[in-house]
Amino acid sequence: MHIYTFMTKNISLSDDAYNALAALKEKDKSFSDIILEITKKYGKKNLTSFAGKWHGSKEEAKKIFEEIMQERRKTRARDFPIE
């Protein structure tokens, strides 16, 4: 005989947050289902998942790259004594 128990957690939501979540909920889905869908869609992503996503022009990319390199040149490595 197997007994399955589901772990539950209580979380606190503002009324606005609850109403926003409830608006996404359908009859056949639980709040947990909705939260899992949202976090899967908008959760942390691996940096490589953004490869090829740039929709700007090559000129815009070049300008951004040049600005990054300019900022990098402003910084210098520092030596710290280790005792």
XYZ file of N, CA and C in Angstrom:
249
model
N 0.848 -1.178 0.000
C 0.000 0.000 0.000
C 0.894 1.241 0.000
N 0.576 2.161 -0.875
C 1.329 3.411 -0.966
C 0.427 4.562 -0.554
N 0.984 5.409 0.243
C 0.251 6.610 0.647
C 1.030 7.811 0.132
N 0.368 8.621 -0.643
C 0.992 9.820 -1.185
C 0.461 11.029 -0.434
N 1.365 11.843 -0.012
C 0.957 13.101 0.611
C 1.614 14.229 -0.162
N 0.890 15.280 -0.340
C 1.412 16.439 -1.039
C 1.778 17.500 -0.025
N 2.963 18.010 -0.168
C 3.420 19.059 0.724
C 2.762 20.369 0.322
N 2.330 21.108 1.274
C 1.743 22.414 0.991
C 2.485 23.474 1.784
N 2.481 24.656 1.254
C 3.083 25.820 1.909
C 2.084 26.956 1.860
N 2.027 27.704 2.910
C 1.190 28.902 2.931
C 2.057 30.095 2.564
N 1.562 30.907 1.649
C 2.276 32.123 1.283
C 1.338 33.310 1.446
N 1.909 34.444 1.703
C 1.127 35.655 1.887
C 1.132 36.458 0.589
N -0.042 36.863 0.143
C -0.176 37.682 -1.063
C -1.001 38.917 -0.744
N -0.657 40.003 -1.385
C -1.508 41.189 -1.265
C -2.799 40.912 -2.025
N -3.814 41.693 -1.767
C -5.078 41.525 -2.493
C -4.870 41.697 -3.992
N -4.054 42.674 -4.370
C -3.790 42.902 -5.796
C -3.102 41.695 -6.431
N -2.122 41.123 -5.725
C -1.417 39.955 -6.257
C -2.360 38.761 -6.369
N -3.188 38.556 -5.356
C -4.155 37.453 -5.398
C -5.127 37.630 -6.564
N -5.638 38.836 -6.735
C -6.595 39.091 -7.820
C -5.955 38.885 -9.192
N -4.695 39.299 -9.330
C -3.993 39.100 -10.601
C -3.804 37.611 -10.880
N -3.458 36.856 -9.847
C -3.280 35.414 -9.997
C -4.613 34.725 -10.276
N -5.646 35.135 -9.567
C -6.974 34.546 -9.760
C -7.502 34.813 -11.167
N -7.149 35.958 -11.737
C -7.603 36.284 -13.089
C -6.991 35.343 -14.128
N -5.825 34.787 -13.827
C -5.165 33.854 -14.743
C -5.646 32.416 -14.567
N -6.274 32.152 -13.440
C -6.678 30.786 -13.100
C -7.918 30.366 -13.878
N -7.845 29.161 -14.425
C -8.995 28.573 -15.097
C -9.599 27.521 -14.175
N -10.828 27.104 -14.463
C -11.532 26.165 -13.586
C -10.768 24.866 -13.355
N -10.123 24.364 -14.385
C -9.459 23.068 -14.265
C -8.015 23.163 -13.768
N -7.575 24.355 -13.367
C -6.205 24.534 -12.907
C -6.177 25.043 -11.474
N -5.142 24.647 -10.778
C -4.951 25.123 -9.409
C -4.067 26.371 -9.434
N -3.993 27.037 -8.297
C -3.086 28.177 -8.197
C -1.642 27.702 -8.384
N -1.335 26.516 -7.886
C 0.009 25.960 -8.079
C 0.321 25.792 -9.559
N -0.653 25.306 -10.328
C -0.458 25.151 -11.774
C -0.126 26.491 -12.424
N -0.863 27.527 -12.042
C -0.650 28.855 -12.627
C 0.732 29.388 -12.262
N 1.118 29.239 -11.006
C 2.434 29.716 -10.567
C 3.544 28.973 -11.297
N 3.396 27.660 -11.469
C 4.408 26.888 -12.195
C 4.497 27.313 -13.654
N 3.369 27.600 -14.284
C 3.381 28.074 -15.672
C 4.108 29.409 -15.790
N 3.808 30.313 -14.863
C 4.432 31.640 -14.889
C 5.937 31.528 -14.666
N 6.347 30.756 -13.662
C 7.773 30.663 -13.364
C 8.533 29.929 -14.457
N 7.886 28.989 -15.122
C 8.542 28.301 -16.237
C 8.758 29.269 -17.397
N 7.767 30.112 -17.643
C 7.848 31.050 -18.759
C 8.794 32.215 -18.474
N 8.748 32.746 -17.248
C 9.501 33.955 -16.937
C 10.622 33.750 -15.929
N 10.852 32.531 -15.505
C 11.871 32.266 -14.500
C 13.279 32.477 -15.026
N 14.245 32.113 -14.213
C 15.646 32.266 -14.603
C 15.926 31.457 -15.851
N 16.718 32.049 -16.721
C 17.078 31.381 -17.961
C 18.589 31.328 -18.080
N 19.050 30.306 -18.730
C 20.455 30.172 -19.021
C 20.840 31.266 -20.020
N 21.994 31.837 -19.856
C 22.435 32.928 -20.727
C 22.436 32.519 -22.200
N 22.742 31.271 -22.485
C 22.775 30.828 -23.879
C 21.390 30.803 -24.514
N 20.339 30.839 -23.700
C 18.987 30.853 -24.274
C 18.695 32.173 -24.992
N 19.525 33.191 -24.755
C 19.333 34.481 -25.402
C 20.118 34.609 -26.706
N 20.918 33.618 -27.030
C 21.719 33.661 -28.256
C 20.805 33.768 -29.470
N 21.114 34.711 -30.340
C 20.337 34.895 -31.560
C 19.049 35.668 -31.376
N 18.826 36.265 -30.213
C 17.572 36.962 -29.932
C 17.614 38.448 -30.258
N 18.794 38.989 -30.610
C 18.916 40.428 -30.879
C 18.090 40.791 -32.106
N 17.195 41.768 -31.952
C 16.346 42.197 -33.060
C 16.743 43.569 -33.598
N 17.763 44.154 -32.978
C 18.218 45.461 -33.429
C 19.140 45.340 -34.635
N 19.583 46.489 -35.102
C 20.472 46.511 -36.268
C 21.912 46.227 -35.839
N 22.752 45.941 -36.824
C 24.170 45.725 -36.550
C 24.809 47.007 -36.030
N 24.317 48.141 -36.519
C 24.857 49.427 -36.069
C 24.560 49.649 -34.582
N 23.342 49.303 -34.158
C 22.994 49.437 -32.741
C 23.861 48.525 -31.882
N 24.046 47.297 -32.330
C 24.879 46.346 -31.591
C 26.311 46.852 -31.490
N 26.823 47.409 -32.583
C 28.187 47.937 -32.589
C 28.315 49.101 -31.609
N 27.321 49.986 -31.583
C 27.345 51.131 -30.670
C 27.334 50.665 -29.213
N 26.489 49.702 -28.900
C 26.422 49.174 -27.536
C 27.747 48.531 -27.156
N 28.317 47.739 -28.063
C 29.596 47.093 -27.804
C 30.682 48.131 -27.540
N 30.712 49.186 -28.338
C 31.710 50.243 -28.151
C 31.543 50.934 -26.801
N 30.297 51.150 -26.368
C 30.054 51.765 -25.059
C 30.529 50.855 -23.930
N 30.298 49.571 -24.079
C 30.763 48.613 -23.068
C 32.283 48.632 -22.988
N 32.938 48.603 -24.138
C 34.401 48.611 -24.158
C 34.954 49.904 -23.574
N 34.297 51.016 -23.826
C 34.725 52.302 -23.274
C 34.646 52.272 -21.742
N 33.579 51.723 -21.209
C 33.437 51.620 -19.755
C 34.485 50.674 -19.175
N 34.773 49.604 -19.869
C 35.789 48.660 -19.389
C 37.165 49.304 -19.331
N 37.468 50.166 -20.284
C 38.773 50.835 -20.291
C 38.923 51.787 -19.106
N 37.834 52.236 -18.535
C 37.893 53.151 -17.393
C 38.321 52.443 -16.109
N 38.169 51.146 -16.066
C 38.508 50.414 -14.848
C 39.918 49.850 -14.954
N 40.564 49.715 -13.809
C 41.908 49.159 -13.762
C 41.978 48.103 -12.670
N 42.816 47.136 -12.890
C 43.050 46.124 -11.863
C 43.821 46.773 -10.723
N 43.528 46.377 -9.535
C 44.203 46.922 -8.361
C 44.892 45.799 -7.612
N 46.037 46.126 -7.057
C 46.764 45.167 -6.229
C 46.419 45.416 -4.773
N 46.153 44.351 -4.068
C 45.875 44.441 -2.646
C 46.882 43.568 -1.912
N 47.479 44.139 -0.871
C 48.449 43.327 -0.118
C 47.731 42.204 0.638
N 48.338 41.049 0.604
C 47.797 39.909 1.346
C 48.735 39.646 2.506
N 48.201 39.685 3.682
C 49.038 39.489 4.877
C 48.875 38.117 5.432
